[in-house]
CSV table of C-alpha atoms in Angstrom, one decimal:
chain,number,residue,atom,x,y,z
A,19,UNK,CA,22.4,144.6,174.5
A,20,UNK,CA,21.3,147.7,176.3
A,21,UNK,CA,17.8,146.8,176.9
A,22,UNK,CA,18.6,143.1,178.7
A,23,UNK,CA,21.2,145.3,180.3
A,24,UNK,CA,18.4,147.2,181.7
A,25,UNK,CA,15.3,144.3,182.3
A,26,UNK,CA,18.2,142.7,184.2
A,27,UNK,CA,18.6,145.6,186.5
A,28,UNK,CA,14.9,146.0,186.8
A,29,UNK,CA,14.5,142.4,187.9
A,30,UNK,CA,17.0,142.8,190.5
A,31,UNK,CA,16.1,145.7,192.0
A,32,UNK,CA,12.3,143.8,191.8
A,33,UNK,CA,14.0,140.2,193.4
A,34,UNK,CA,15.4,142.6,196.6
A,35,UNK,CA,12.1,144.7,198.0
A,36,UNK,CA,10.7,141.0,197.7
A,37,UNK,CA,13.9,139.0,198.6
A,38,UNK,CA,13.6,142.1,201.4
A,39,UNK,CA,10.3,142.2,202.0
A,40,UNK,CA,10.3,138.5,203.2
A,41,UNK,CA,13.5,138.8,205.2
A,42,UNK,CA,11.9,141.6,207.5
A,43,UNK,CA,8.0,140.5,207.5
A,44,UNK,CA,7.1,137.4,205.9
A,45,UNK,CA,9.7,135.1,207.8
A,46,UNK,CA,8.9,134.4,211.2
A,47,UNK,CA,10.6,136.0,214.2
A,48,UNK,CA,13.9,133.7,216.2
A,49,UNK,CA,12.2,132.2,219.6
A,50,UNK,CA,15.5,133.1,221.5
A,51,UNK,CA,17.3,136.1,219.5
A,52,UNK,CA,14.2,138.0,218.5
A,53,UNK,CA,13.9,140.6,216.2
A,54,UNK,CA,18.1,141.0,215.2
A,55,UNK,CA,18.0,137.0,214.2
A,56,UNK,CA,17.3,138.9,211.0
A,57,UNK,CA,20.5,139.8,210.1
A,58,UNK,CA,21.0,136.8,209.6
A,59,UNK,CA,19.2,136.9,206.2
A,60,UNK,CA,21.3,139.5,204.3
A,61,UNK,CA,24.6,138.3,206.6
A,62,UNK,CA,24.6,134.6,205.3
A,63,UNK,CA,24.2,135.5,201.2
A,64,UNK,CA,26.7,137.8,201.7
A,65,UNK,CA,29.3,135.2,202.9
A,66,UNK,CA,28.1,133.0,200.2
A,67,UNK,CA,27.8,135.8,197.0
A,68,UNK,CA,31.6,136.9,198.7
A,69,UNK,CA,32.4,133.2,198.5
A,70,UNK,CA,31.2,132.8,194.9
A,71,UNK,CA,33.2,136.1,193.5
A,72,UNK,CA,36.5,134.9,194.9
A,73,UNK,CA,35.4,131.4,192.8
A,74,UNK,CA,35.5,133.2,190.2
A,75,UNK,CA,38.2,135.2,190.5
A,76,UNK,CA,40.9,132.6,191.0
A,77,UNK,CA,39.3,130.3,188.1
A,78,UNK,CA,39.5,133.7,185.8
A,79,UNK,CA,43.4,134.1,187.2
A,80,UNK,CA,44.0,130.9,185.9
A,81,UNK,CA,43.0,130.9,182.8
A,82,UNK,CA,44.4,134.1,182.0
A,83,UNK,CA,48.2,133.0,184.4
A,84,UNK,CA,47.5,130.0,181.5
A,85,UNK,CA,46.1,132.5,177.9
A,86,UNK,CA,47.2,135.7,179.4
A,87,UNK,CA,43.4,136.4,177.7
A,88,UNK,CA,42.7,140.0,179.1
A,89,UNK,CA,39.2,139.6,179.5
A,90,UNK,CA,40.1,136.7,181.9
A,91,UNK,CA,42.0,139.4,183.9
A,92,UNK,CA,39.2,141.6,183.7
A,93,UNK,CA,37.0,139.2,185.1
A,94,UNK,CA,38.9,138.1,187.7
A,95,UNK,CA,39.6,142.5,189.1
A,96,UNK,CA,36.0,142.9,188.7
A,97,UNK,CA,34.6,139.9,190.8
A,98,UNK,CA,37.7,140.2,193.2
A,99,UNK,CA,35.7,143.7,194.2
A,100,UNK,CA,32.8,142.9,194.3
A,101,UNK,CA,33.9,140.1,196.1
A,102,UNK,CA,35.4,142.4,198.7
A,103,UNK,CA,32.3,144.5,198.6
A,104,UNK,CA,30.2,141.9,200.0
A,105,UNK,CA,32.8,140.4,202.5
A,106,UNK,CA,32.7,143.4,204.0
A,107,UNK,CA,29.4,143.5,204.4
A,108,UNK,CA,29.9,139.7,206.2
A,109,UNK,CA,32.5,141.5,208.3
A,110,UNK,CA,29.8,144.6,209.4
A,111,UNK,CA,27.0,142.4,209.7
A,112,UNK,CA,28.3,140.6,212.0
A,113,UNK,CA,29.9,142.0,214.6
A,114,UNK,CA,25.6,144.1,214.9
A,115,UNK,CA,24.7,140.0,215.2
A,116,UNK,CA,27.1,139.0,217.6
A,117,UNK,CA,26.7,142.4,220.1
A,118,UNK,CA,23.7,141.3,221.4
A,119,UNK,CA,23.9,137.9,221.2
A,120,UNK,CA,27.3,136.9,222.4
A,121,UNK,CA,27.8,140.4,223.8
A,122,UNK,CA,30.6,141.3,222.2
A,123,UNK,CA,31.3,142.2,219.4
A,124,UNK,CA,33.8,140.3,218.0
A,125,UNK,CA,36.0,137.2,219.4
A,126,UNK,CA,38.7,136.3,217.9
A,127,UNK,CA,37.4,132.5,217.0
A,128,UNK,CA,38.8,130.6,213.8
A,129,UNK,CA,35.7,131.3,211.5
A,130,UNK,CA,36.2,135.0,211.9
A,131,UNK,CA,39.9,135.7,211.7
A,132,UNK,CA,40.1,133.9,209.0
A,133,UNK,CA,36.8,135.9,207.4
A,134,UNK,CA,38.9,138.7,207.9
A,135,UNK,CA,42.4,137.2,206.8
A,136,UNK,CA,39.8,136.0,203.5
A,137,UNK,CA,39.3,140.0,203.3
A,138,UNK,CA,42.7,141.0,204.0
A,139,UNK,CA,44.1,139.4,201.4
A,140,UNK,CA,41.8,140.2,198.7
A,141,UNK,CA,42.1,143.8,200.0
A,142,UNK,CA,45.6,143.7,199.6
A,143,UNK,CA,45.2,142.2,195.0
A,144,UNK,CA,42.7,145.0,194.9
A,145,UNK,CA,45.5,147.2,195.7
A,146,UNK,CA,48.3,145.5,194.6
A,147,UNK,CA,46.5,145.9,190.8
A,148,UNK,CA,45.8,150.0,191.9
A,149,UNK,CA,49.7,150.3,192.3
A,150,UNK,CA,51.5,148.9,189.6
A,151,UNK,CA,51.1,149.8,186.1
A,152,UNK,CA,53.1,149.6,182.9
A,153,UNK,CA,51.1,146.2,181.9
A,154,UNK,CA,52.8,144.4,185.1
A,155,UNK,CA,49.7,144.0,187.2
A,156,UNK,CA,48.3,141.3,185.8
A,157,UNK,CA,50.7,138.0,186.5
A,158,UNK,CA,51.8,139.2,189.8
A,159,UNK,CA,47.3,139.6,190.4
A,160,UNK,CA,47.1,136.8,189.7
A,161,UNK,CA,49.8,134.0,191.5
A,162,UNK,CA,48.8,135.8,194.4
A,163,UNK,CA,44.4,135.3,193.2
A,164,UNK,CA,45.4,131.7,193.0
A,165,UNK,CA,47.7,131.5,196.4
A,166,UNK,CA,44.7,133.5,197.8
A,167,UNK,CA,42.1,131.4,197.5
A,168,UNK,CA,43.6,128.7,199.4
A,169,UNK,CA,41.8,130.4,202.8
A,170,UNK,CA,38.2,129.9,201.2
A,171,UNK,CA,37.8,126.9,202.3
A,172,UNK,CA,39.6,127.1,205.4
A,173,UNK,CA,35.9,129.5,206.0
A,174,UNK,CA,34.4,127.9,205.4
A,175,UNK,CA,35.4,124.7,206.6
A,176,UNK,CA,36.1,126.8,210.4
A,177,UNK,CA,32.4,125.6,212.4
A,178,UNK,CA,33.5,122.2,211.5
A,179,UNK,CA,36.8,121.6,212.2
A,180,UNK,CA,37.4,123.9,214.9
A,181,UNK,CA,35.4,124.1,218.1
A,182,UNK,CA,34.8,128.3,217.7
A,183,UNK,CA,32.7,130.8,219.0
A,184,UNK,CA,30.5,131.0,215.3
A,185,UNK,CA,26.9,129.1,215.8
A,186,UNK,CA,27.9,125.5,213.9
A,187,UNK,CA,25.7,125.1,210.9
A,188,UNK,CA,21.8,125.2,210.4
A,189,UNK,CA,22.6,125.0,206.7
A,190,UNK,CA,24.2,122.1,205.2
A,191,UNK,CA,24.9,121.0,209.2
A,192,UNK,CA,23.8,117.6,209.4
A,193,UNK,CA,21.3,115.7,212.0
A,194,UNK,CA,20.1,118.4,214.5
A,195,UNK,CA,20.3,121.4,212.3
A,196,UNK,CA,17.9,123.5,210.1
A,197,UNK,CA,15.5,126.5,209.7
A,198,UNK,CA,11.9,126.5,210.1
A,199,UNK,CA,9.5,126.3,206.6
A,200,UNK,CA,9.6,129.9,206.3
A,201,UNK,CA,13.1,130.7,207.0
A,202,UNK,CA,14.1,128.4,204.9
A,203,UNK,CA,11.7,130.0,201.9
A,204,UNK,CA,13.0,133.7,203.1
A,205,UNK,CA,16.9,132.9,202.7
A,206,UNK,CA,16.6,131.7,199.6
A,207,UNK,CA,14.2,134.6,198.0
A,208,UNK,CA,17.9,136.4,199.5
A,209,UNK,CA,20.1,133.7,198.3
A,210,UNK,CA,18.9,134.9,194.7
A,211,UNK,CA,18.4,138.4,195.0
A,212,UNK,CA,21.8,138.7,196.6
A,213,UNK,CA,23.4,136.3,193.6
A,214,UNK,CA,21.8,138.3,190.7
A,215,UNK,CA,22.7,141.6,192.4
A,216,UNK,CA,26.7,140.4,191.9
A,217,UNK,CA,26.3,138.8,189.2
A,218,UNK,CA,25.0,142.3,187.6
A,219,UNK,CA,27.8,144.4,190.0
A,220,UNK,CA,30.7,141.6,188.3
A,221,UNK,CA,29.5,142.3,184.7
A,222,UNK,CA,28.9,145.9,184.8
A,223,UNK,CA,32.1,146.6,186.5
A,224,UNK,CA,33.8,143.8,184.2
A,225,UNK,CA,32.4,146.4,181.3
A,226,UNK,CA,33.9,149.4,182.3
A,227,UNK,CA,37.0,147.3,183.2
A,228,UNK,CA,37.4,145.8,180.0
A,229,UNK,CA,36.7,149.9,178.2
A,230,UNK,CA,39.6,150.7,180.8
A,231,UNK,CA,41.8,148.6,178.9
A,232,UNK,CA,40.9,150.1,174.9
A,233,UNK,CA,40.9,153.1,176.0
A,234,UNK,CA,44.8,152.6,177.7
A,235,UNK,CA,45.7,150.3,174.0
A,236,UNK,CA,44.2,154.2,172.4
A,237,UNK,CA,46.2,156.0,174.5
A,238,UNK,CA,49.6,154.8,173.7
A,239,UNK,CA,48.6,154.3,169.8
A,240,UNK,CA,48.0,157.9,169.7
A,241,UNK,CA,51.4,158.6,171.6
A,242,UNK,CA,53.1,156.6,169.5
A,243,UNK,CA,51.5,158.3,166.1
A,244,UNK,CA,52.6,161.0,167.6
A,245,UNK,CA,55.8,160.2,168.5
A,246,UNK,CA,56.5,158.9,165.0
A,247,UNK,CA,54.8,162.5,163.3
A,248,UNK,CA,57.3,164.2,165.5
A,249,UNK,CA,60.2,162.1,164.4
A,250,UNK,CA,58.9,162.3,161.0
A,251,UNK,CA,59.7,166.3,160.8
B,26,UNK,CA,19.9,149.8,221.9
B,27,UNK,CA,16.9,146.9,221.2
B,28,UNK,CA,16.9,144.0,219.1
B,29,UNK,CA,15.8,146.1,216.4
B,30,UNK,CA,17.9,148.8,216.2
B,31,UNK,CA,21.4,146.0,215.6
B,32,UNK,CA,18.0,145.0,212.7
B,33,UNK,CA,17.6,147.6,211.3
B,34,UNK,CA,21.7,149.5,211.7
B,35,UNK,CA,22.9,146.1,210.1
B,36,UNK,CA,20.2,146.4,206.9
B,37,UNK,CA,21.1,150.7,207.1
B,38,UNK,CA,24.8,149.8,206.2
B,39,UNK,CA,24.6,147.1,204.0
B,40,UNK,CA,22.5,149.4,201.8
B,41,UNK,CA,24.8,152.8,202.2
B,42,UNK,CA,27.8,150.2,201.4
B,43,UNK,CA,25.8,148.9,198.7
B,44,UNK,CA,25.1,152.0,197.3
B,45,UNK,CA,28.2,153.9,197.7
B,46,UNK,CA,29.9,151.6,194.7
B,47,UNK,CA,26.9,150.9,192.8
B,48,UNK,CA,27.7,155.4,192.6
B,49,UNK,CA,31.1,154.7,192.5
B,50,UNK,CA,30.4,152.3,189.0
B,51,UNK,CA,28.0,155.0,187.9
B,52,UNK,CA,30.8,157.9,188.1
B,53,UNK,CA,33.7,156.1,186.9
B,54,UNK,CA,31.6,155.1,184.6
B,55,UNK,CA,30.9,159.0,183.4
B,56,UNK,CA,34.4,159.2,183.3
B,57,UNK,CA,34.9,157.4,180.6
B,58,UNK,CA,32.6,158.1,178.7
B,59,UNK,CA,33.7,161.6,178.4
B,60,UNK,CA,38.1,160.1,178.1
B,61,UNK,CA,36.3,157.9,174.7
B,62,UNK,CA,34.6,161.8,173.4
B,63,UNK,CA,37.7,163.0,173.8
B,64,UNK,CA,40.0,161.1,172.3
B,65,UNK,CA,37.7,161.2,169.5
B,66,UNK,CA,36.3,157.5,170.3
B,67,UNK,CA,32.4,158.3,169.7
């Protein structure tokens, strides 16, 4: 199992190196925006990965609410944490891209605002998990996760349903949209690399959370044993 | 600042954030391993 983990880590690092080379060197420079457009190759995959992590969080939370399964709870917590990391990257790289292109760092349009709300929802979820104890964490956290996920489709559809400062979709946006084939190649490599990285991080975080759960149980058993010994004495 | 500065800032911050998170996971794993040893579970 450990050698499989190491092999996956090496594979992911190689993929990340190659995809960054694709983004910075192989992909052509966009004619209007120039080199700053290459932020696209990190911005879009980060958004994709954050959405996938929140989907896993949503499904795992439903499984927990249904079965009270601690594995599902650990998976939900791990995927939310990694999702927040990638959503933070989206919220940082977006304004850095916007400043030279739009002339502003931020605007309160539907896509940007709903993404910020999404980030706040999942940060609240993590804070709820962090500051509740005594076995009461998983249930309210799962309920919050199920309702919180409602914002994900809104974020995705915002540029289709509303007029926004954020550009209309270039991927899956219908007629008149699309990318240069070399740009497509770079996007796909980066999507693959970021997905692999996110899978690796969720897996490692999940393992740590299961270990924390096992240690909590061991501590509780030891405390119970000490208590019984004290009573017997 | 020119176009490249913005690009490097975005890529740099992305990797700082990811690196920080990975470092946090490593520290947490080490702390758990220490706790396991203390509990006598290893």
